Amino acid sequence: MKKELLGSGLIRMLSGLLLMGLLLFLPAGTWHYPGAWRLLGLLFIPMPVIGIVLSIVAPELLRKRLNAKEQESEQKQVIVLSALIFIVGFVLAGLDFRFGWTQLPLAVVIAGMILFLLAYGLYIEVMRENAYLSRTVEIQEGQKVIDTGLYGIVRHPMYMAVTILFLSMPLVLGSAIAIVPFLGVPAVLVKRIRNEEAVLVKGLPGYEAYQKKVTYRMIPFLW
């Protein structure tokens, strides 16, 4: 099972790497695109290590993370909207590099890299805390409410990490114009969270009480 999981994870990773590479390098018209290499390195170099560790200590969690088949129709809409944001954002960044429309200062790029790594760390911590973490909106057998650690601060720390991760991407790429489409990511996640919470309230015992205990959904002191 571990070999199958690792094989499936490797295929997903290579497919994602190829797709992102095409979306960035083709519009840029060159392989000499430092921002693209920075982003690909930050995103994909840690992935094999994380995948191997999960296959050893939490193979079931890895299986859930590789499952992307949504049952909720509203979540399928979220996936389509997210895909459009990434396509437009990456293509714009590549074109921006090619034609020199905008150029972010080095300090902003470095800040973006730091934010990206911070978000990556938060994402890993969420996976450590929540064994029920799935890519799809569903109620799992034996699932319990997690209310400790980051889940004691916001109800959806994974989406908090994802928001920081994705909003830092155009900064890492060094493109100011690419920030515009990526600003749609929080709105898409809000749509996903509202639907997800409706499912959890209906099917997960104790979730309604958890909502009263932890009032912020994704951003502390804001929402």
PDB file of C-alpha atoms in Angstrom:
ATOM      1  CA  MET A   1       0.000   0.000   0.000  1.00  0.00           C
ATOM      2  CA  LYS A   2       2.853   2.378   0.839  1.00  0.00           C
ATOM      3  CA  LYS A   3       4.442   1.830  -2.578  1.00  0.00           C
ATOM      4  CA  GLU A   4       1.100   2.501  -4.276  1.00  0.00           C
ATOM      5  CA  LEU A   5       0.597   5.680  -2.257  1.00  0.00           C
ATOM      6  CA  LEU A   6       4.112   6.906  -3.005  1.00  0.00           C
ATOM      7  CA  GLY A   7       3.661   6.071  -6.688  1.00  0.00           C
ATOM      8  CA  SER A   8       0.349   7.922  -6.829  1.00  0.00           C
ATOM      9  CA  GLY A   9       1.842  10.868  -4.958  1.00  0.00           C
ATOM     10  CA  LEU A  10       4.846  10.983  -7.299  1.00  0.00           C
ATOM     11  CA  ILE A  11       2.589  11.023 -10.358  1.00  0.00           C
ATOM     12  CA  ARG A  12       0.502  13.844  -8.861  1.00  0.00           C
ATOM     13  CA  MET A  13       3.623  15.823  -8.005  1.00  0.00           C
ATOM     14  CA  LEU A  14       5.197  15.430 -11.451  1.00  0.00           C
ATOM     15  CA  SER A  15       1.896  16.297 -13.135  1.00  0.00           C
ATOM     16  CA  GLY A  16       1.589  19.439 -11.013  1.00  0.00           C
ATOM     17  CA  LEU A  17       5.211  20.364 -11.720  1.00  0.00           C
ATOM     18  CA  LEU A  18       4.700  19.934 -15.467  1.00  0.00           C
ATOM     19  CA  LEU A  19       1.460  21.932 -15.499  1.00  0.00           C
ATOM     20  CA  MET A  20       2.871  24.816 -13.473  1.00  0.00           C
ATOM     21  CA  GLY A  21       6.011  24.823 -15.602  1.00  0.00           C
ATOM     22  CA  LEU A  22       3.962  25.105 -18.786  1.00  0.00           C
ATOM     23  CA  LEU A  23       1.780  27.884 -17.342  1.00  0.00           C
ATOM     24  CA  LEU A  24       4.845  29.894 -16.293  1.00  0.00           C
ATOM     25  CA  PHE A  25       7.591  29.236 -18.826  1.00  0.00           C
ATOM     26  CA  LEU A  26       5.516  29.236 -22.025  1.00  0.00           C
ATOM     27  CA  PRO A  27       4.081  32.763 -21.462  1.00  0.00           C
ATOM     28  CA  ALA A  28       7.531  33.928 -20.319  1.00  0.00           C
ATOM     29  CA  GLY A  29       8.994  32.623 -23.593  1.00  0.00           C
ATOM     30  CA  THR A  30      12.170  31.428 -21.866  1.00  0.00           C
ATOM     31  CA  TRP A  31      13.530  28.943 -19.343  1.00  0.00           C
ATOM     32  CA  HIS A  32      15.547  31.764 -17.775  1.00  0.00           C
ATOM     33  CA  TYR A  33      12.726  32.908 -15.504  1.00  0.00           C
ATOM     34  CA  PRO A  34      14.160  33.158 -11.951  1.00  0.00           C
ATOM     35  CA  GLY A  35      10.793  33.771 -10.292  1.00  0.00           C
ATOM     36  CA  ALA A  36       9.334  30.582 -11.754  1.00  0.00           C
ATOM     37  CA  TRP A  37      12.309  28.518 -10.609  1.00  0.00           C
ATOM     38  CA  ARG A  38      12.032  30.037  -7.120  1.00  0.00           C
ATOM     39  CA  LEU A  39       8.370  29.122  -6.829  1.00  0.00           C
ATOM     40  CA  LEU A  40       8.767  25.617  -8.243  1.00  0.00           C
ATOM     41  CA  GLY A  41      11.691  24.954  -5.927  1.00  0.00           C
ATOM     42  CA  LEU A  42       9.912  26.212  -2.814  1.00  0.00           C
ATOM     43  CA  LEU A  43       6.765  24.263  -3.647  1.00  0.00           C
ATOM     44  CA  PHE A  44       8.025  20.966  -4.997  1.00  0.00           C
ATOM     45  CA  ILE A  45      11.397  20.265  -3.347  1.00  0.00           C
ATOM     46  CA  PRO A  46       9.835  19.593   0.111  1.00  0.00           C
ATOM     47  CA  MET A  47       6.998  17.478  -1.346  1.00  0.00           C
ATOM     48  CA  PRO A  48       8.842  14.132  -1.716  1.00  0.00           C
ATOM     49  CA  VAL A  49      10.117  14.370   1.860  1.00  0.00           C
ATOM     50  CA  ILE A  50       6.633  15.145   3.198  1.00  0.00           C
ATOM     51  CA  GLY A  51       5.135  12.332   1.114  1.00  0.00           C
ATOM     52  CA  ILE A  52       7.663   9.771   2.366  1.00  0.00           C
ATOM     53  CA  VAL A  53       7.163  10.821   5.996  1.00  0.00           C
ATOM     54  CA  LEU A  54       3.363  10.621   5.675  1.00  0.00           C
ATOM     55  CA  SER A  55       3.556   7.214   3.992  1.00  0.00           C
ATOM     56  CA  ILE A  56       5.443   5.939   7.050  1.00  0.00           C
ATOM     57  CA  VAL A  57       3.687   7.649   9.955  1.00  0.00           C
ATOM     58  CA  ALA A  58       0.226   8.421   8.529  1.00  0.00           C
ATOM     59  CA  PRO A  59      -0.493   6.483   5.304  1.00  0.00           C
ATOM     60  CA  GLU A  60      -4.259   6.907   5.686  1.00  0.00           C
ATOM     61  CA  LEU A  61      -3.866  10.687   5.874  1.00  0.00           C
ATOM     62  CA  LEU A  62      -1.734  10.612   2.730  1.00  0.00           C
ATOM     63  CA  ARG A  63      -4.433   8.615   0.963  1.00  0.00           C
ATOM     64  CA  LYS A  64      -7.031  11.218   1.931  1.00  0.00           C
ATOM     65  CA  ARG A  65      -4.814  14.062   0.725  1.00  0.00           C
ATOM     66  CA  LEU A  66      -4.428  12.354  -2.657  1.00  0.00           C
ATOM     67  CA  ASN A  67      -8.180  11.935  -3.043  1.00  0.00           C
ATOM     68  CA  ALA A  68      -9.608  14.919  -4.923  1.00  0.00           C
ATOM     69  CA  LYS A  69     -13.018  13.587  -5.966  1.00  0.00           C
ATOM     70  CA  GLU A  70     -15.545  16.036  -4.538  1.00  0.00           C
ATOM     71  CA  GLN A  71     -19.137  14.887  -4.012  1.00  0.00           C
ATOM     72  CA  GLU A  72     -20.584  18.318  -3.183  1.00  0.00           C
ATOM     73  CA  SER A  73     -21.667  20.216  -6.325  1.00  0.00           C
ATOM     74  CA  GLU A  74     -20.759  23.546  -4.726  1.00  0.00           C
ATOM     75  CA  GLN A  75     -17.251  22.285  -4.035  1.00  0.00           C
ATOM     76  CA  LYS A  76     -16.867  21.292  -7.676  1.00  0.00           C
ATOM     77  CA  GLN A  77     -17.598  24.936  -8.529  1.00  0.00           C
ATOM     78  CA  VAL A  78     -14.898  25.981  -6.047  1.00  0.00           C
ATOM     79  CA  ILE A  79     -12.370  23.727  -7.795  1.00  0.00           C
ATOM     80  CA  VAL A  80     -13.202  25.231 -11.195  1.00  0.00           C
ATOM     81  CA  LEU A  81     -12.912  28.798  -9.855  1.00  0.00           C
ATOM     82  CA  SER A  82      -9.595  27.978  -8.152  1.00  0.00           C
ATOM     83  CA  ALA A  83      -8.217  26.486 -11.360  1.00  0.00           C
ATOM     84  CA  LEU A  84      -9.170  29.612 -13.308  1.00  0.00           C
ATOM     85  CA  ILE A  85      -7.435  31.836 -10.743  1.00  0.00           C
ATOM     86  CA  PHE A  86      -4.210  29.841 -10.961  1.00  0.00           C
ATOM     87  CA  ILE A  87      -4.220  29.680 -14.762  1.00  0.00           C
ATOM     88  CA  VAL A  88      -4.814  33.427 -15.131  1.00  0.00           C
ATOM     89  CA  GLY A  89      -2.351  34.289 -12.332  1.00  0.00           C
ATOM     90  CA  PHE A  90       0.519  32.152 -13.613  1.00  0.00           C
ATOM     91  CA  VAL A  91       0.026  33.135 -17.257  1.00  0.00           C
ATOM     92  CA  LEU A  92      -0.041  36.809 -16.276  1.00  0.00           C
ATOM     93  CA  ALA A  93       3.149  36.376 -14.247  1.00  0.00           C
ATOM     94  CA  GLY A  94       4.894  34.737 -17.205  1.00  0.00           C
ATOM     95  CA  LEU A  95       3.763  37.480 -19.580  1.00  0.00           C
ATOM     96  CA  ASP A  96       4.767  40.090 -17.017  1.00  0.00           C
ATOM     97  CA  PHE A  97       8.310  38.713 -16.951  1.00  0.00           C
ATOM     98  CA  ARG A  98       8.403  38.490 -20.745  1.00  0.00           C
ATOM     99  CA  PHE A  99       7.288  42.054 -21.448  1.00  0.00           C
ATOM    100  CA  GLY A 100       8.543  43.743 -18.265  1.00  0.00           C
ATOM    101  CA  TRP A 101       5.238  45.274 -17.226  1.00  0.00           C
ATOM    102  CA  THR A 102       5.976  45.257 -13.484  1.00  0.00           C
ATOM    103  CA  GLN A 103       8.866  44.230 -11.258  1.00  0.00           C
ATOM    104  CA  LEU A 104       8.653  43.830  -7.505  1.00  0.00           C
ATOM    105  CA  PRO A 105      11.625  44.917  -5.364  1.00  0.00           C
ATOM    106  CA  LEU A 106      13.956  42.173  -4.131  1.00  0.00           C
ATOM    107  CA  ALA A 107      12.888  42.849  -0.522  1.00  0.00           C
ATOM    108  CA  VAL A 108       9.254  42.108  -1.447  1.00  0.00           C
ATOM    109  CA  VAL A 109      10.297  38.906  -3.228  1.00  0.00           C
ATOM    110  CA  ILE A 110      12.253  37.768  -0.164  1.00  0.00           C
ATOM    111  CA  ALA A 111       9.303  38.629   2.092  1.00  0.00           C
ATOM    112  CA  GLY A 112       7.094  36.550  -0.212  1.00  0.00           C
ATOM    113  CA  MET A 113       9.470  33.593   0.088  1.00  0.00           C
ATOM    114  CA  ILE A 114       9.418  33.859   3.882  1.00  0.00           C
ATOM    115  CA  LEU A 115       5.611  33.999   3.918  1.00  0.00           C
ATOM    116  CA  PHE A 116       5.469  31.022   1.570  1.00  0.00           C
ATOM    117  CA  LEU A 117       7.692  28.909   3.820  1.00  0.00           C
ATOM    118  CA  LEU A 118       5.749  30.033   6.913  1.00  0.00           C
ATOM    119  CA  ALA A 119       2.507  28.957   5.263  1.00  0.00           C
ATOM    120  CA  TYR A 120       4.067  25.646   4.272  1.00  0.00           C
ATOM    121  CA  GLY A 121       5.033  25.081   7.897  1.00  0.00           C
ATOM    122  CA  LEU A 122       1.510  25.921   9.088  1.00  0.00           C
ATOM    123  CA  TYR A 123       0.090  23.500   6.530  1.00  0.00           C
ATOM    124  CA  ILE A 124       2.326  20.684   7.797  1.00  0.00           C
ATOM    125  CA  GLU A 125       1.361  21.466  11.395  1.00  0.00           C
ATOM    126  CA  VAL A 126      -2.337  21.251  10.486  1.00  0.00           C
ATOM    127  CA  MET A 127      -1.742  17.827   8.941  1.00  0.00           C
ATOM    128  CA  ARG A 128       0.019  16.746  12.134  1.00  0.00           C
ATOM    129  CA  GLU A 129      -2.874  17.924  14.314  1.00  0.00           C
ATOM    130  CA  ASN A 130      -5.783  16.586  12.267  1.00  0.00           C
ATOM    131  CA  ALA A 131      -5.783  12.947  11.160  1.00  0.00           C
ATOM    132  CA  TYR A 132      -9.172  13.501   9.466  1.00  0.00           C
ATOM    133  CA  LEU A 133      -7.814  16.162   7.103  1.00  0.00           C
ATOM    134  CA  SER A 134      -9.162  15.442   3.640  1.00  0.00           C
ATOM    135  CA  ARG A 135      -9.048  17.329   0.355  1.00  0.00           C
ATOM    136  CA  THR A 136     -12.759  16.686  -0.096  1.00  0.00           C
ATOM    137  CA  VAL A 137     -15.702  17.867   2.000  1.00  0.00           C
ATOM    138  CA  GLU A 138     -16.970  14.762   3.758  1.00  0.00           C
ATOM    139  CA  ILE A 139     -17.785  13.251   7.136  1.00  0.00           C
ATOM    140  CA  GLN A 140     -15.493  10.304   7.832  1.00  0.00           C
ATOM    141  CA  GLU A 141     -16.257   7.236   9.912  1.00  0.00           C
ATOM    142  CA  GLY A 142     -15.292   7.850  13.526  1.00  0.00           C
ATOM    143  CA  GLN A 143     -14.460  11.489  12.864  1.00  0.00           C
ATOM    144  CA  LYS A 144     -14.225  13.744  15.901  1.00  0.00           C
ATOM    145  CA  VAL A 145     -14.020  17.501  16.330  1.00  0.00           C
ATOM    146  CA  ILE A 146     -10.439  18.758  16.696  1.00  0.00           C
ATOM    147  CA  ASP A 147     -10.276  21.812  18.960  1.00  0.00           C
ATOM    148  CA  THR A 148      -6.635  21.936  20.090  1.00  0.00           C
ATOM    149  CA  GLY A 149      -3.545  23.649  18.699  1.00  0.00           C
ATOM    150  CA  LEU A 150      -4.272  25.803  15.675  1.00  0.00           C
ATOM    151  CA  TYR A 151      -7.862  24.525  15.747  1.00  0.00           C
ATOM    152  CA  GLY A 152      -8.248  26.338  19.063  1.00  0.00           C
ATOM    153  CA  ILE A 153      -7.533  29.631  17.284  1.00  0.00           C
ATOM    154  CA  VAL A 154      -9.489  29.293  14.034  1.00  0.00           C
ATOM    155  CA  ARG A 155     -11.844  26.581  12.819  1.00  0.00           C
ATOM    156  CA  HIS A 156     -10.109  26.203   9.468  1.00  0.00           C
ATOM    157  CA  PRO A 157      -6.354  26.664   9.953  1.00  0.00           C
ATOM    158  CA  MET A 158      -5.653  24.746   6.743  1.00  0.00           C
ATOM    159  CA  TYR A 159      -7.425  27.441   4.730  1.00  0.00           C
ATOM    160  CA  MET A 160      -5.558  30.107   6.658  1.00  0.00           C
ATOM    161  CA  ALA A 161      -2.291  28.460   5.607  1.00  0.00           C
ATOM    162  CA  VAL A 162      -3.523  28.036   2.026  1.00  0.00           C
ATOM    163  CA  THR A 163      -4.497  31.715   1.832  1.00  0.00           C
ATOM    164  CA  ILE A 164      -1.030  32.853   2.913  1.00  0.00           C
ATOM    165  CA  LEU A 165       0.585  30.291   0.612  1.00  0.00           C
ATOM    166  CA  PHE A 166      -1.301  31.342  -2.493  1.00  0.00           C
ATOM    167  CA  LEU A 167      -1.185  35.093  -1.882  1.00  0.00           C
ATOM    168  CA  SER A 168       2.589  34.858  -1.480  1.00  0.00           C
ATOM    169  CA  MET A 169       2.993  33.127  -4.866  1.00  0.00           C
ATOM    170  CA  PRO A 170       2.910  36.288  -7.029  1.00  0.00           C
ATOM    171  CA  LEU A 171       5.390  37.887  -4.630  1.00  0.00           C
ATOM    172  CA  VAL A 172       7.782  34.951  -5.072  1.00  0.00           C
ATOM    173  CA  LEU A 173       7.302  35.250  -8.845  1.00  0.00           C
ATOM    174  CA  GLY A 174       8.139  38.951  -8.608  1.00  0.00           C
ATOM    175  CA  SER A 175       4.997  40.008 -10.453  1.00  0.00           C
ATOM    176  CA  ALA A 176       2.765  42.806  -9.178  1.00  0.00           C
ATOM    177  CA  ILE A 177       0.115  42.295 -11.844  1.00  0.00           C
ATOM    178  CA  ALA A 178      -0.285  38.612 -10.937  1.00  0.00           C
ATOM    179  CA  ILE A 179      -1.420  39.636  -7.457  1.00  0.00           C
ATOM    180  CA  VAL A 180      -4.780  40.756  -8.889  1.00  0.00           C
ATOM    181  CA  PRO A 181      -6.224  37.340  -9.837  1.00  0.00           C
ATOM    182  CA  PHE A 182      -4.778  35.710  -6.712  1.00  0.00           C
ATOM    183  CA  LEU A 183      -6.817  38.127  -4.595  1.00  0.00           C
ATOM    184  CA  GLY A 184      -9.774  35.969  -5.587  1.00  0.00           C
ATOM    185  CA  VAL A 185      -8.418  33.027  -3.562  1.00  0.00           C
ATOM    186  CA  PRO A 186      -9.842  34.195  -0.183  1.00  0.00           C
ATOM    187  CA  ALA A 187     -13.286  34.712  -1.750  1.00  0.00           C
ATOM    188  CA  VAL A 188     -13.236  31.176  -3.180  1.00  0.00           C
ATOM    189  CA  LEU A 189     -12.178  29.757   0.190  1.00  0.00           C
ATOM    190  CA  VAL A 190     -14.991  31.641   1.931  1.00  0.00           C
ATOM    191  CA  LYS A 191     -17.434  29.939  -0.442  1.00  0.00           C
ATOM    192  CA  ARG A 192     -15.861  26.563   0.319  1.00  0.00           C
ATOM    193  CA  ILE A 193     -15.902  27.125   4.085  1.00  0.00           C
ATOM    194  CA  ARG A 194     -19.581  28.109   4.166  1.00  0.00           C
ATOM    195  CA  ASN A 195     -20.566  24.936   2.346  1.00  0.00           C
ATOM    196  CA  GLU A 196     -18.181  22.785   4.387  1.00  0.00           C
ATOM    197  CA  GLU A 197     -19.489  24.090   7.693  1.00  0.00           C
ATOM    198  CA  ALA A 198     -23.070  23.374   6.644  1.00  0.00           C
ATOM    199  CA  VAL A 199     -22.028  19.762   6.004  1.00  0.00           C
ATOM    200  CA  LEU A 200     -20.139  19.524   9.305  1.00  0.00           C
ATOM    201  CA  VAL A 201     -22.964  21.005  11.396  1.00  0.00           C
ATOM    202  CA  LYS A 202     -25.377  18.531   9.874  1.00  0.00           C
ATOM    203  CA  GLY A 203     -23.225  15.420  10.102  1.00  0.00           C
ATOM    204  CA  LEU A 204     -20.485  15.842  12.727  1.00  0.00           C
ATOM    205  CA  PRO A 205     -21.552  15.615  16.410  1.00  0.00           C
ATOM    206  CA  GLY A 206     -20.162  18.459  18.516  1.00  0.00           C
ATOM    207  CA  TYR A 207     -19.312  20.753  15.616  1.00  0.00           C
ATOM    208  CA  GLU A 208     -22.019  23.285  16.430  1.00  0.00           C
ATOM    209  CA  ALA A 209     -20.693  23.602  19.981  1.00  0.00           C
ATOM    210  CA  TYR A 210     -17.189  23.961  18.545  1.00  0.00           C
ATOM    211  CA  GLN A 211     -18.406  26.883  16.419  1.00  0.00           C
ATOM    212  CA  LYS A 212     -19.494  28.673  19.590  1.00  0.00           C
ATOM    213  CA  LYS A 213     -16.196  27.905  21.324  1.00  0.00           C
ATOM    214  CA  VAL A 214     -13.941  28.997  18.428  1.00  0.00           C
ATOM    215  CA  THR A 215     -15.660  31.955  16.786  1.00  0.00           C
ATOM    216  CA  TYR A 216     -13.171  32.769  14.020  1.00  0.00           C
ATOM    217  CA  ARG A 217     -13.304  30.685  10.868  1.00  0.00           C
ATOM    218  CA  MET A 218     -10.059  31.425   9.039  1.00  0.00           C
ATOM    219  CA  ILE A 219      -8.465  34.732  10.090  1.00  0.00           C
ATOM    220  CA  PRO A 220      -7.977  35.462  13.819  1.00  0.00           C
ATOM    221  CA  PHE A 221      -9.842  38.583  15.053  1.00  0.00           C
ATOM    222  CA  LEU A 222     -11.286  39.187  11.559  1.00  0.00           C
ATOM    223  CA  TRP A 223     -13.424  36.311  10.234  1.00  0.00           C
TER     224      TRP A 223
END
